[in-house]
Amino acid sequence: KNQVEQSPQSLIILEGKNCTLQCNYTVSPFSNLRWYKQDTGRGPVSLTIMTFSENTKSNGRYTATLDADTKQSSLHITASQLSDSASYICVVSAPMANFGNEKLTFGTGTRLTIIP
Amino acid sequence: EAEVAQSPRYKITEKSQAVAFWCDPISGHATLYWYRQILGQGPELLVQFQDESVVDDSQLPKDRFSAERLKGVDSTLKIQPAELGDSAMYLCASSFTGSVGETQYFGPGTRLLVL
C-alpha cells in the first residue's frame, strides 16, 4: 500500500531559527514529490515539486531535498518567521494508466509553530 | 491572481440531512478534484473530473456521496444523508490539464460539522 509518513508530527521553534521536516514514502511507481503549506482553516498551497532526477529545489527560505534511492525527502526552513506557522504536507505522486494523470498520496503533515 | 472558489465556507447540519458544496475552479482548468480532510490528517481524494467526465471516484462513498460537473466548469458535491463521521474539511482543487507534475491549486475549503 502506498504510504507517506512525516516526522515530527509537531514542532515548536523560536522565530529566526532553522528547522527540517522529514518525509518517508513507499509510493511506487514514483512520479514526483511535492511539499505543501497549509495554514489553519485554509487549503494547501504548493511550495515545491521535484521529479525523480531532482535532488534539491528551493522556494525562497524553503529548500526541499529528495533521495529517490532511499525514498526520503526533507523540507528545510531557514530563518523562520511567525508566518511560517502552519502544517507542512508531503505529497507523493504515482502515474495513472488512464488520461496520463497522476494519483497523489498525502502525508498527515507536520504542524510547525513559530514562537516569538 | 485567479483562485478556486468554494461555498459555503462553513456548514453545520444534523445527521440524516442533505448537504451540498459548490466549487468553481480556476478558469480554463480542465481537471477538478474533491478531497476530504479529517482534522489532523492529510487530504484524501474523493473524486477527480476531467472536464465533465469522472476519472477516479474509487474512494467516493457512493451510497451517500455524489458529485457532478455537468458543463465541465463548476462542480457540486452532495452528501445525503449526512453522518457524524462526515465532519471534515472538504477541499476542491483544480489543475490545467491534470497531467503528471502539474500543480494543483486548492480552494479555501468547506468545513462541515454534522451534529
JSON list of C-alpha atoms in Angstrom, two decimals:
[
{"chain": "A", "resi": 1, "resn": "LYS", "atom": "CA", "xyz": [0.00, 0.00, 0.00]},
{"chain": "A", "resi": 2, "resn": "ASN", "atom": "CA", "xyz": [1.30, 3.46, -0.92]},
{"chain": "A", "resi": 3, "resn": "GLN", "atom": "CA", "xyz": [2.13, 5.42, 2.20]},
{"chain": "A", "resi": 4, "resn": "VAL", "atom": "CA", "xyz": [3.71, 8.76, 3.09]},
{"chain": "A", "resi": 5, "resn": "GLU", "atom": "CA", "xyz": [4.97, 9.22, 6.62]},
{"chain": "A", "resi": 6, "resn": "GLN", "atom": "CA", "xyz": [6.08, 12.53, 8.07]},
{"chain": "A", "resi": 7, "resn": "SER", "atom": "CA", "xyz": [8.04, 13.43, 11.16]},
{"chain": "A", "resi": 8, "resn": "PRO", "atom": "CA", "xyz": [7.88, 15.02, 13.56]},
{"chain": "A", "resi": 9, "resn": "GLN", "atom": "CA", "xyz": [4.10, 15.28, 13.98]},
{"chain": "A", "resi": 10, "resn": "SER", "atom": "CA", "xyz": [4.56, 18.70, 15.55]},
{"chain": "A", "resi": 11, "resn": "LEU", "atom": "CA", "xyz": [7.43, 21.10, 16.11]},
{"chain": "A", "resi": 12, "resn": "ILE", "atom": "CA", "xyz": [7.83, 24.33, 18.03]},
{"chain": "A", "resi": 13, "resn": "ILE", "atom": "CA", "xyz": [10.81, 26.61, 17.35]},
{"chain": "A", "resi": 14, "resn": "LEU", "atom": "CA", "xyz": [11.83, 30.17, 18.09]},
{"chain": "A", "resi": 15, "resn": "GLU", "atom": "CA", "xyz": [11.47, 32.83, 15.45]},
{"chain": "A", "resi": 16, "resn": "GLY", "atom": "CA", "xyz": [14.66, 33.17, 13.41]},
{"chain": "A", "resi": 17, "resn": "LYS", "atom": "CA", "xyz": [15.76, 29.57, 13.92]},
{"chain": "A", "resi": 18, "resn": "ASN", "atom": "CA", "xyz": [16.06, 26.95, 11.18]},
{"chain": "A", "resi": 19, "resn": "CYS", "atom": "CA", "xyz": [14.23, 23.64, 11.09]},
{"chain": "A", "resi": 20, "resn": "THR", "atom": "CA", "xyz": [13.99, 20.49, 8.98]},
{"chain": "A", "resi": 21, "resn": "LEU", "atom": "CA", "xyz": [10.92, 18.38, 8.37]},
{"chain": "A", "resi": 22, "resn": "GLN", "atom": "CA", "xyz": [11.14, 14.77, 7.21]},
{"chain": "A", "resi": 23, "resn": "CYS", "atom": "CA", "xyz": [9.13, 12.68, 4.78]},
{"chain": "A", "resi": 24, "resn": "ASN", "atom": "CA", "xyz": [9.49, 8.95, 4.01]},
{"chain": "A", "resi": 25, "resn": "TYR", "atom": "CA", "xyz": [7.41, 7.24, 1.36]},
{"chain": "A", "resi": 26, "resn": "THR", "atom": "CA", "xyz": [6.68, 3.83, -0.10]},
{"chain": "A", "resi": 27, "resn": "VAL", "atom": "CA", "xyz": [4.82, 5.02, -3.21]},
{"chain": "A", "resi": 28, "resn": "SER", "atom": "CA", "xyz": [5.65, 3.07, -6.35]},
{"chain": "A", "resi": 29, "resn": "PRO", "atom": "CA", "xyz": [5.93, 3.77, -9.19]},
{"chain": "A", "resi": 30, "resn": "PHE", "atom": "CA", "xyz": [7.13, 7.25, -8.36]},
{"chain": "A", "resi": 31, "resn": "SER", "atom": "CA", "xyz": [6.49, 10.35, -10.44]},
{"chain": "A", "resi": 32, "resn": "ASN", "atom": "CA", "xyz": [7.17, 13.39, -8.28]},
{"chain": "A", "resi": 33, "resn": "LEU", "atom": "CA", "xyz": [7.19, 14.66, -4.71]},
{"chain": "A", "resi": 34, "resn": "ARG", "atom": "CA", "xyz": [5.60, 17.88, -3.51]},
{"chain": "A", "resi": 35, "resn": "TRP", "atom": "CA", "xyz": [5.60, 19.92, -0.36]},
{"chain": "A", "resi": 36, "resn": "TYR", "atom": "CA", "xyz": [2.52, 21.95, 0.51]},
{"chain": "A", "resi": 37, "resn": "LYS", "atom": "CA", "xyz": [1.97, 24.57, 3.22]},
{"chain": "A", "resi": 38, "resn": "GLN", "atom": "CA", "xyz": [-1.47, 24.63, 4.81]},
{"chain": "A", "resi": 39, "resn": "ASP", "atom": "CA", "xyz": [-2.49, 27.48, 7.09]},
{"chain": "A", "resi": 40, "resn": "THR", "atom": "CA", "xyz": [-5.17, 26.67, 9.66]},
{"chain": "A", "resi": 41, "resn": "GLY", "atom": "CA", "xyz": [-8.60, 26.59, 8.07]},
{"chain": "A", "resi": 42, "resn": "ARG", "atom": "CA", "xyz": [-7.24, 27.10, 4.54]},
{"chain": "A", "resi": 43, "resn": "GLY", "atom": "CA", "xyz": [-6.45, 24.94, 1.55]},
{"chain": "A", "resi": 44, "resn": "PRO", "atom": "CA", "xyz": [-2.87, 23.74, 0.91]},
{"chain": "A", "resi": 45, "resn": "VAL", "atom": "CA", "xyz": [-0.54, 25.89, -1.16]},
{"chain": "A", "resi": 46, "resn": "SER", "atom": "CA", "xyz": [2.22, 24.36, -3.24]},
{"chain": "A", "resi": 47, "resn": "LEU", "atom": "CA", "xyz": [5.81, 25.11, -2.16]},
{"chain": "A", "resi": 48, "resn": "THR", "atom": "CA", "xyz": [7.96, 22.82, -4.28]},
{"chain": "A", "resi": 49, "resn": "ILE", "atom": "CA", "xyz": [7.70, 19.92, -6.68]},
{"chain": "A", "resi": 50, "resn": "MET", "atom": "CA", "xyz": [10.57, 17.56, -7.53]},
{"chain": "A", "resi": 51, "resn": "THR", "atom": "CA", "xyz": [10.85, 14.79, -10.07]},
{"chain": "A", "resi": 52, "resn": "PHE", "atom": "CA", "xyz": [12.96, 11.66, -9.85]},
{"chain": "A", "resi": 53, "resn": "SER", "atom": "CA", "xyz": [16.03, 13.35, -11.30]},
{"chain": "A", "resi": 54, "resn": "GLU", "atom": "CA", "xyz": [15.98, 16.37, -8.99]},
{"chain": "A", "resi": 55, "resn": "ASN", "atom": "CA", "xyz": [17.57, 16.18, -5.56]},
{"chain": "A", "resi": 56, "resn": "THR", "atom": "CA", "xyz": [17.03, 19.73, -4.36]},
{"chain": "A", "resi": 57, "resn": "LYS", "atom": "CA", "xyz": [14.71, 22.65, -5.05]},
{"chain": "A", "resi": 58, "resn": "SER", "atom": "CA", "xyz": [14.35, 26.00, -3.35]},
{"chain": "A", "resi": 59, "resn": "ASN", "atom": "CA", "xyz": [11.50, 28.46, -2.97]},
{"chain": "A", "resi": 60, "resn": "GLY", "atom": "CA", "xyz": [12.71, 31.46, -1.00]},
{"chain": "A", "resi": 61, "resn": "ARG", "atom": "CA", "xyz": [13.54, 30.33, 2.53]},
{"chain": "A", "resi": 62, "resn": "TYR", "atom": "CA", "xyz": [12.20, 26.83, 1.81]},
{"chain": "A", "resi": 63, "resn": "THR", "atom": "CA", "xyz": [14.57, 24.17, 0.44]},
{"chain": "A", "resi": 64, "resn": "ALA", "atom": "CA", "xyz": [13.38, 20.66, -0.33]},
{"chain": "A", "resi": 65, "resn": "THR", "atom": "CA", "xyz": [15.65, 17.68, -0.90]},
{"chain": "A", "resi": 66, "resn": "LEU", "atom": "CA", "xyz": [14.86, 14.31, -2.41]},
{"chain": "A", "resi": 67, "resn": "ASP", "atom": "CA", "xyz": [16.71, 11.00, -2.22]},
{"chain": "A", "resi": 68, "resn": "ALA", "atom": "CA", "xyz": [14.79, 8.72, -4.58]},
{"chain": "A", "resi": 69, "resn": "ASP", "atom": "CA", "xyz": [17.01, 5.76, -3.72]},
{"chain": "A", "resi": 70, "resn": "THR", "atom": "CA", "xyz": [16.13, 5.80, -0.02]},
{"chain": "A", "resi": 71, "resn": "LYS", "atom": "CA", "xyz": [12.67, 7.28, -0.69]},
{"chain": "A", "resi": 72, "resn": "GLN", "atom": "CA", "xyz": [13.20, 10.18, 1.66]},
{"chain": "A", "resi": 73, "resn": "SER", "atom": "CA", "xyz": [12.63, 13.89, 1.40]},
{"chain": "A", "resi": 74, "resn": "SER", "atom": "CA", "xyz": [13.18, 16.82, 3.71]},
{"chain": "A", "resi": 75, "resn": "LEU", "atom": "CA", "xyz": [11.97, 20.40, 3.84]},
{"chain": "A", "resi": 76, "resn": "HIS", "atom": "CA", "xyz": [14.39, 22.89, 5.38]},
{"chain": "A", "resi": 77, "resn": "ILE", "atom": "CA", "xyz": [13.13, 26.26, 6.53]},
{"chain": "A", "resi": 78, "resn": "THR", "atom": "CA", "xyz": [15.72, 28.96, 7.04]},
{"chain": "A", "resi": 79, "resn": "ALA", "atom": "CA", "xyz": [15.39, 31.94, 9.38]},
{"chain": "A", "resi": 80, "resn": "SER", "atom": "CA", "xyz": [11.84, 31.07, 10.39]},
{"chain": "A", "resi": 81, "resn": "GLN", "atom": "CA", "xyz": [9.16, 33.73, 10.62]},
{"chain": "A", "resi": 82, "resn": "LEU", "atom": "CA", "xyz": [5.90, 33.83, 12.55]},
{"chain": "A", "resi": 83, "resn": "SER", "atom": "CA", "xyz": [4.04, 33.45, 9.25]},
{"chain": "A", "resi": 84, "resn": "ASP", "atom": "CA", "xyz": [5.69, 30.06, 8.76]},
{"chain": "A", "resi": 85, "resn": "SER", "atom": "CA", "xyz": [3.38, 28.64, 11.45]},
{"chain": "A", "resi": 86, "resn": "ALA", "atom": "CA", "xyz": [1.31, 26.11, 9.51]},
{"chain": "A", "resi": 87, "resn": "SER", "atom": "CA", "xyz": [1.06, 22.44, 8.63]},
{"chain": "A", "resi": 88, "resn": "TYR", "atom": "CA", "xyz": [3.51, 21.19, 6.03]},
{"chain": "A", "resi": 89, "resn": "ILE", "atom": "CA", "xyz": [2.30, 18.28, 3.96]},
{"chain": "A", "resi": 90, "resn": "CYS", "atom": "CA", "xyz": [4.45, 15.94, 1.89]},
{"chain": "A", "resi": 91, "resn": "VAL", "atom": "CA", "xyz": [2.69, 14.58, -1.19]},
{"chain": "A", "resi": 92, "resn": "VAL", "atom": "CA", "xyz": [3.98, 11.81, -3.45]},
{"chain": "A", "resi": 93, "resn": "SER", "atom": "CA", "xyz": [2.68, 11.22, -6.96]},
{"chain": "A", "resi": 94, "resn": "ALA", "atom": "CA", "xyz": [2.28, 7.98, -8.88]},
{"chain": "A", "resi": 95, "resn": "PRO", "atom": "CA", "xyz": [1.32, 7.98, -12.57]},
{"chain": "A", "resi": 96, "resn": "MET", "atom": "CA", "xyz": [-2.13, 6.66, -13.52]},
{"chain": "A", "resi": 97, "resn": "ALA", "atom": "CA", "xyz": [-2.75, 4.43, -16.51]},
{"chain": "A", "resi": 98, "resn": "ASN", "atom": "CA", "xyz": [-5.60, 6.49, -17.91]},
{"chain": "A", "resi": 99, "resn": "PHE", "atom": "CA", "xyz": [-5.53, 10.02, -19.27]},
{"chain": "A", "resi": 100, "resn": "GLY", "atom": "CA", "xyz": [-1.84, 10.39, -18.37]},
{"chain": "A", "resi": 101, "resn": "ASN", "atom": "CA", "xyz": [-2.89, 11.66, -14.96]},
{"chain": "A", "resi": 102, "resn": "GLU", "atom": "CA", "xyz": [-1.39, 11.01, -11.55]},
{"chain": "A", "resi": 103, "resn": "LYS", "atom": "CA", "xyz": [-2.58, 9.81, -8.16]},
{"chain": "A", "resi": 104, "resn": "LEU", "atom": "CA", "xyz": [-1.39, 11.74, -5.13]},
{"chain": "A", "resi": 105, "resn": "THR", "atom": "CA", "xyz": [-0.76, 10.22, -1.72]},
{"chain": "A", "resi": 106, "resn": "PHE", "atom": "CA", "xyz": [-0.76, 12.80, 1.07]},
{"chain": "A", "resi": 107, "resn": "GLY", "atom": "CA", "xyz": [1.13, 12.60, 4.34]},
{"chain": "A", "resi": 108, "resn": "THR", "atom": "CA", "xyz": [-0.56, 13.60, 7.58]},
{"chain": "A", "resi": 109, "resn": "GLY", "atom": "CA", "xyz": [1.62, 16.69, 7.87]},
{"chain": "A", "resi": 110, "resn": "THR", "atom": "CA", "xyz": [3.94, 18.30, 10.40]},
{"chain": "A", "resi": 111, "resn": "ARG", "atom": "CA", "xyz": [2.38, 21.04, 12.48]},
{"chain": "A", "resi": 112, "resn": "LEU", "atom": "CA", "xyz": [5.00, 23.81, 12.82]},
{"chain": "A", "resi": 113, "resn": "THR", "atom": "CA", "xyz": [4.61, 26.58, 15.38]},
{"chain": "A", "resi": 114, "resn": "ILE", "atom": "CA", "xyz": [6.96, 29.55, 15.42]},
{"chain": "A", "resi": 115, "resn": "ILE", "atom": "CA", "xyz": [7.09, 31.46, 18.70]},
{"chain": "A", "resi": 116, "resn": "PRO", "atom": "CA", "xyz": [8.49, 34.99, 19.11]},
{"chain": "B", "resi": 1, "resn": "GLU", "atom": "CA", "xyz": [-4.47, 36.12, -9.13]},
{"chain": "B", "resi": 2, "resn": "ALA", "atom": "CA", "xyz": [-7.11, 33.54, -10.07]},
{"chain": "B", "resi": 3, "resn": "GLU", "atom": "CA", "xyz": [-8.31, 31.32, -7.24]},
{"chain": "B", "resi": 4, "resn": "VAL", "atom": "CA", "xyz": [-10.50, 28.30, -6.70]},
{"chain": "B", "resi": 5, "resn": "ALA", "atom": "CA", "xyz": [-13.78, 29.40, -5.12]},
{"chain": "B", "resi": 6, "resn": "GLN", "atom": "CA", "xyz": [-15.79, 27.28, -2.71]},
{"chain": "B", "resi": 7, "resn": "SER", "atom": "CA", "xyz": [-19.03, 27.82, -0.86]},
{"chain": "B", "resi": 8, "resn": "PRO", "atom": "CA", "xyz": [-20.19, 27.73, 1.76]},
{"chain": "B", "resi": 9, "resn": "ARG", "atom": "CA", "xyz": [-17.10, 28.15, 3.91]},
{"chain": "B", "resi": 10, "resn": "TYR", "atom": "CA", "xyz": [-18.80, 26.58, 6.91]},
{"chain": "B", "resi": 11, "resn": "LYS", "atom": "CA", "xyz": [-21.79, 24.28, 7.22]},
{"chain": "B", "resi": 12, "resn": "ILE", "atom": "CA", "xyz": [-23.45, 22.86, 10.31]},
{"chain": "B", "resi": 13, "resn": "THR", "atom": "CA", "xyz": [-26.10, 20.23, 9.80]},
{"chain": "B", "resi": 14, "resn": "GLU", "atom": "CA", "xyz": [-27.83, 17.46, 11.67]},
{"chain": "B", "resi": 15, "resn": "LYS", "atom": "CA", "xyz": [-27.25, 13.83, 10.80]},
{"chain": "B", "resi": 16, "resn": "SER", "atom": "CA", "xyz": [-29.56, 12.39, 8.16]},
{"chain": "B", "resi": 17, "resn": "GLN", "atom": "CA", "xyz": [-29.87, 15.81, 6.48]},
{"chain": "B", "resi": 18, "resn": "ALA", "atom": "CA", "xyz": [-28.63, 16.54, 2.97]},
{"chain": "B", "resi": 19, "resn": "VAL", "atom": "CA", "xyz": [-25.76, 18.94, 2.32]},
{"chain": "B", "resi": 20, "resn": "ALA", "atom": "CA", "xyz": [-24.21, 20.29, -0.85]},
{"chain": "B", "resi": 21, "resn": "PHE", "atom": "CA", "xyz": [-20.93, 22.04, -1.54]},
{"chain": "B", "resi": 22, "resn": "TRP", "atom": "CA", "xyz": [-20.04, 24.10, -4.58]},
{"chain": "B", "resi": 23, "resn": "CYS", "atom": "CA", "xyz": [-16.71, 24.65, -6.29]},
{"chain": "B", "resi": 24, "resn": "ASP", "atom": "CA", "xyz": [-15.67, 26.96, -9.12]},
{"chain": "B", "resi": 25, "resn": "PRO", "atom": "CA", "xyz": [-12.19, 26.09, -10.41]},
{"chain": "B", "resi": 26, "resn": "ILE", "atom": "CA", "xyz": [-9.68, 28.46, -11.92]},
{"chain": "B", "resi": 27, "resn": "SER", "atom": "CA", "xyz": [-10.86, 29.50, -15.36]},
{"chain": "B", "resi": 28, "resn": "GLY", "atom": "CA", "xyz": [-9.54, 27.19, -18.07]},
{"chain": "B", "resi": 29, "resn": "HIS", "atom": "CA", "xyz": [-8.64, 24.34, -15.71]},
{"chain": "B", "resi": 30, "resn": "ALA", "atom": "CA", "xyz": [-9.92, 21.08, -17.13]},
{"chain": "B", "resi": 31, "resn": "THR", "atom": "CA", "xyz": [-9.24, 18.92, -14.09]},
{"chain": "B", "resi": 32, "resn": "LEU", "atom": "CA", "xyz": [-11.16, 19.28, -10.84]},
{"chain": "B", "resi": 33, "resn": "TYR", "atom": "CA", "xyz": [-10.68, 17.35, -7.62]},
{"chain": "B", "resi": 34, "resn": "TRP", "atom": "CA", "xyz": [-12.72, 16.96, -4.45]},
{"chain": "B", "resi": 35, "resn": "TYR", "atom": "CA", "xyz": [-10.82, 15.97, -1.31]},
{"chain": "B", "resi": 36, "resn": "ARG", "atom": "CA", "xyz": [-11.91, 15.25, 2.24]},
{"chain": "B", "resi": 37, "resn": "GLN", "atom": "CA", "xyz": [-9.56, 16.18, 5.08]},
{"chain": "B", "resi": 38, "resn": "ILE", "atom": "CA", "xyz": [-10.26, 14.94, 8.57]},
{"chain": "B", "resi": 39, "resn": "LEU", "atom": "CA", "xyz": [-8.73, 17.06, 11.30]},
{"chain": "B", "resi": 40, "resn": "GLY", "atom": "CA", "xyz": [-5.07, 16.18, 11.82]},
{"chain": "B", "resi": 41, "resn": "GLN", "atom": "CA", "xyz": [-4.80, 14.12, 8.62]},
{"chain": "B", "resi": 42, "resn": "GLY", "atom": "CA", "xyz": [-3.83, 14.74, 5.04]},
{"chain": "B", "resi": 43, "resn": "PRO", "atom": "CA", "xyz": [-6.42, 15.22, 2.29]},
{"chain": "B", "resi": 44, "resn": "GLU", "atom": "CA", "xyz": [-7.98, 12.11, 0.75]},
{"chain": "B", "resi": 45, "resn": "LEU", "atom": "CA", "xyz": [-9.17, 12.18, -2.85]},
{"chain": "B", "resi": 46, "resn": "LEU", "atom": "CA", "xyz": [-12.91, 11.59, -3.23]},
{"chain": "B", "resi": 47, "resn": "VAL", "atom": "CA", "xyz": [-13.40, 12.23, -6.94]},
{"chain": "B", "resi": 48, "resn": "GLN", "atom": "CA", "xyz": [-11.48, 13.59, -9.91]},
{"chain": "B", "resi": 49, "resn": "PHE", "atom": "CA", "xyz": [-13.06, 15.08, -13.03]},
{"chain": "B", "resi": 50, "resn": "GLN", "atom": "CA", "xyz": [-11.50, 15.62, -16.43]},
{"chain": "B", "resi": 51, "resn": "ASP", "atom": "CA", "xyz": [-13.85, 18.18, -17.98]},
{"chain": "B", "resi": 52, "resn": "GLU", "atom": "CA", "xyz": [-17.29, 16.68, -17.26]},
{"chain": "B", "resi": 53, "resn": "SER", "atom": "CA", "xyz": [-16.10, 13.06, -17.01]},
{"chain": "B", "resi": 54, "resn": "VAL", "atom": "CA", "xyz": [-15.22, 11.22, -13.82]},
{"chain": "B", "resi": 55, "resn": "VAL", "atom": "CA", "xyz": [-11.62, 9.96, -13.94]},
{"chain": "B", "resi": 56, "resn": "ASP", "atom": "CA", "xyz": [-11.40, 8.48, -10.45]},
{"chain": "B", "resi": 57, "resn": "ASP", "atom": "CA", "xyz": [-14.13, 8.03, -7.86]},
{"chain": "B", "resi": 58, "resn": "SER", "atom": "CA", "xyz": [-12.80, 4.88, -6.28]},
{"chain": "B", "resi": 59, "resn": "GLN", "atom": "CA", "xyz": [-12.74, 6.45, -2.79]},
{"chain": "B", "resi": 60, "resn": "LEU", "atom": "CA", "xyz": [-16.15, 8.12, -3.02]},
{"chain": "B", "resi": 61, "resn": "PRO", "atom": "CA", "xyz": [-18.76, 6.51, -0.72]},
{"chain": "B", "resi": 62, "resn": "LYS", "atom": "CA", "xyz": [-21.33, 6.21, -3.46]},
{"chain": "B", "resi": 63, "resn": "ASP", "atom": "CA", "xyz": [-24.17, 5.15, -1.20]},
{"chain": "B", "resi": 64, "resn": "ARG", "atom": "CA", "xyz": [-24.35, 8.65, 0.22]},
{"chain": "B", "resi": 65, "resn": "PHE", "atom": "CA", "xyz": [-21.99, 10.88, -1.78]},
{"chain": "B", "resi": 66, "resn": "SER", "atom": "CA", "xyz": [-22.49, 12.16, -5.29]},
{"chain": "B", "resi": 67, "resn": "ALA", "atom": "CA", "xyz": [-20.58, 14.64, -7.42]},
{"chain": "B", "resi": 68, "resn": "GLU", "atom": "CA", "xyz": [-21.27, 16.27, -10.73]},
{"chain": "B", "resi": 69, "resn": "ARG", "atom": "CA", "xyz": [-19.64, 18.67, -13.14]},
{"chain": "B", "resi": 70, "resn": "LEU", "atom": "CA", "xyz": [-22.31, 18.89, -15.79]},
{"chain": "B", "resi": 71, "resn": "LYS", "atom": "CA", "xyz": [-20.81, 21.56, -18.04]},
{"chain": "B", "resi": 72, "resn": "GLY", "atom": "CA", "xyz": [-17.20, 20.82, -17.24]},
{"chain": "B", "resi": 73, "resn": "VAL", "atom": "CA", "xyz": [-16.77, 24.02, -15.26]},
{"chain": "B", "resi": 74, "resn": "ASP", "atom": "CA", "xyz": [-18.12, 24.29, -11.72]},
{"chain": "B", "resi": 75, "resn": "SER", "atom": "CA", "xyz": [-18.94, 21.28, -9.61]},
{"chain": "B", "resi": 76, "resn": "THR", "atom": "CA", "xyz": [-21.23, 20.21, -6.78]},
{"chain": "B", "resi": 77, "resn": "LEU", "atom": "CA", "xyz": [-20.54, 17.58, -4.12]},
{"chain": "B", "resi": 78, "resn": "LYS", "atom": "CA", "xyz": [-23.58, 16.26, -2.26]},
{"chain": "B", "resi": 79, "resn": "ILE", "atom": "CA", "xyz": [-23.96, 14.13, 0.84]},
{"chain": "B", "resi": 80, "resn": "GLN", "atom": "CA", "xyz": [-27.30, 12.51, 1.59]},
{"chain": "B", "resi": 81, "resn": "PRO", "atom": "CA", "xyz": [-27.84, 11.56, 4.34]},
{"chain": "B", "resi": 82, "resn": "ALA", "atom": "CA", "xyz": [-25.02, 13.11, 6.34]},
{"chain": "B", "resi": 83, "resn": "GLU", "atom": "CA", "xyz": [-23.48, 11.05, 9.14]},
{"chain": "B", "resi": 84, "resn": "LEU", "atom": "CA", "xyz": [-21.46, 12.12, 12.17]},
{"chain": "B", "resi": 85, "resn": "GLY", "atom": "CA", "xyz": [-18.29, 10.72, 10.59]},
{"chain": "B", "resi": 86, "resn": "ASP", "atom": "CA", "xyz": [-18.64, 13.08, 7.64]},
{"chain": "B", "resi": 87, "resn": "SER", "atom": "CA", "xyz": [-17.49, 16.01, 9.77]},
{"chain": "B", "resi": 88, "resn": "ALA", "atom": "CA", "xyz": [-14.37, 17.22, 7.99]},
{"chain": "B", "resi": 89, "resn": "MET", "atom": "CA", "xyz": [-12.95, 19.87, 5.68]},
{"chain": "B", "resi": 90, "resn": "TYR", "atom": "CA", "xyz": [-13.97, 19.38, 2.05]},
{"chain": "B", "resi": 91, "resn": "LEU", "atom": "CA", "xyz": [-11.39, 20.78, -0.31]},
{"chain": "B", "resi": 92, "resn": "CYS", "atom": "CA", "xyz": [-11.74, 21.45, -4.02]},
{"chain": "B", "resi": 93, "resn": "ALA", "atom": "CA", "xyz": [-8.69, 21.75, -6.25]},
{"chain": "B", "resi": 94, "resn": "SER", "atom": "CA", "xyz": [-8.09, 22.29, -9.93]},
{"chain": "B", "resi": 95, "resn": "SER", "atom": "CA", "xyz": [-5.26, 21.96, -12.41]},
{"chain": "B", "resi": 96, "resn": "PHE", "atom": "CA", "xyz": [-4.84, 22.98, -16.04]},
{"chain": "B", "resi": 97, "resn": "THR", "atom": "CA", "xyz": [-4.85, 19.55, -17.67]},
{"chain": "B", "resi": 98, "resn": "GLY", "atom": "CA", "xyz": [-4.28, 17.12, -14.79]},
{"chain": "B", "resi": 99, "resn": "SER", "atom": "CA", "xyz": [-1.05, 15.98, -16.39]},
{"chain": "B", "resi": 100, "resn": "VAL", "atom": "CA", "xyz": [1.71, 14.45, -14.33]},
{"chain": "B", "resi": 101, "resn": "GLY", "atom": "CA", "xyz": [3.65, 17.07, -12.41]},
{"chain": "B", "resi": 102, "resn": "GLU", "atom": "CA", "xyz": [1.11, 19.84, -12.71]},
{"chain": "B", "resi": 103, "resn": "THR", "atom": "CA", "xyz": [0.39, 21.99, -9.70]},
{"chain": "B", "resi": 104, "resn": "GLN", "atom": "CA", "xyz": [-3.00, 21.54, -8.08]},
{"chain": "B", "resi": 105, "resn": "TYR", "atom": "CA", "xyz": [-4.50, 24.76, -6.77]},
{"chain": "B", "resi": 106, "resn": "PHE", "atom": "CA", "xyz": [-6.70, 24.37, -3.74]},
{"chain": "B", "resi": 107, "resn": "GLY", "atom": "CA", "xyz": [-9.68, 26.39, -2.66]},
{"chain": "B", "resi": 108, "resn": "PRO", "atom": "CA", "xyz": [-10.24, 27.56, 0.93]},
{"chain": "B", "resi": 109, "resn": "GLY", "atom": "CA", "xyz": [-12.40, 24.54, 1.73]},
{"chain": "B", "resi": 110, "resn": "THR", "atom": "CA", "xyz": [-15.81, 23.98, 3.28]},
{"chain": "B", "resi": 111, "resn": "ARG", "atom": "CA", "xyz": [-15.73, 22.92, 6.91]},
{"chain": "B", "resi": 112, "resn": "LEU", "atom": "CA", "xyz": [-18.64, 20.59, 7.67]},
{"chain": "B", "resi": 113, "resn": "LEU", "atom": "CA", "xyz": [-19.87, 19.78, 11.15]},
{"chain": "B", "resi": 114, "resn": "VAL", "atom": "CA", "xyz": [-22.52, 17.10, 11.50]},
{"chain": "B", "resi": 115, "resn": "LEU", "atom": "CA", "xyz": [-24.39, 17.08, 14.82]}
]
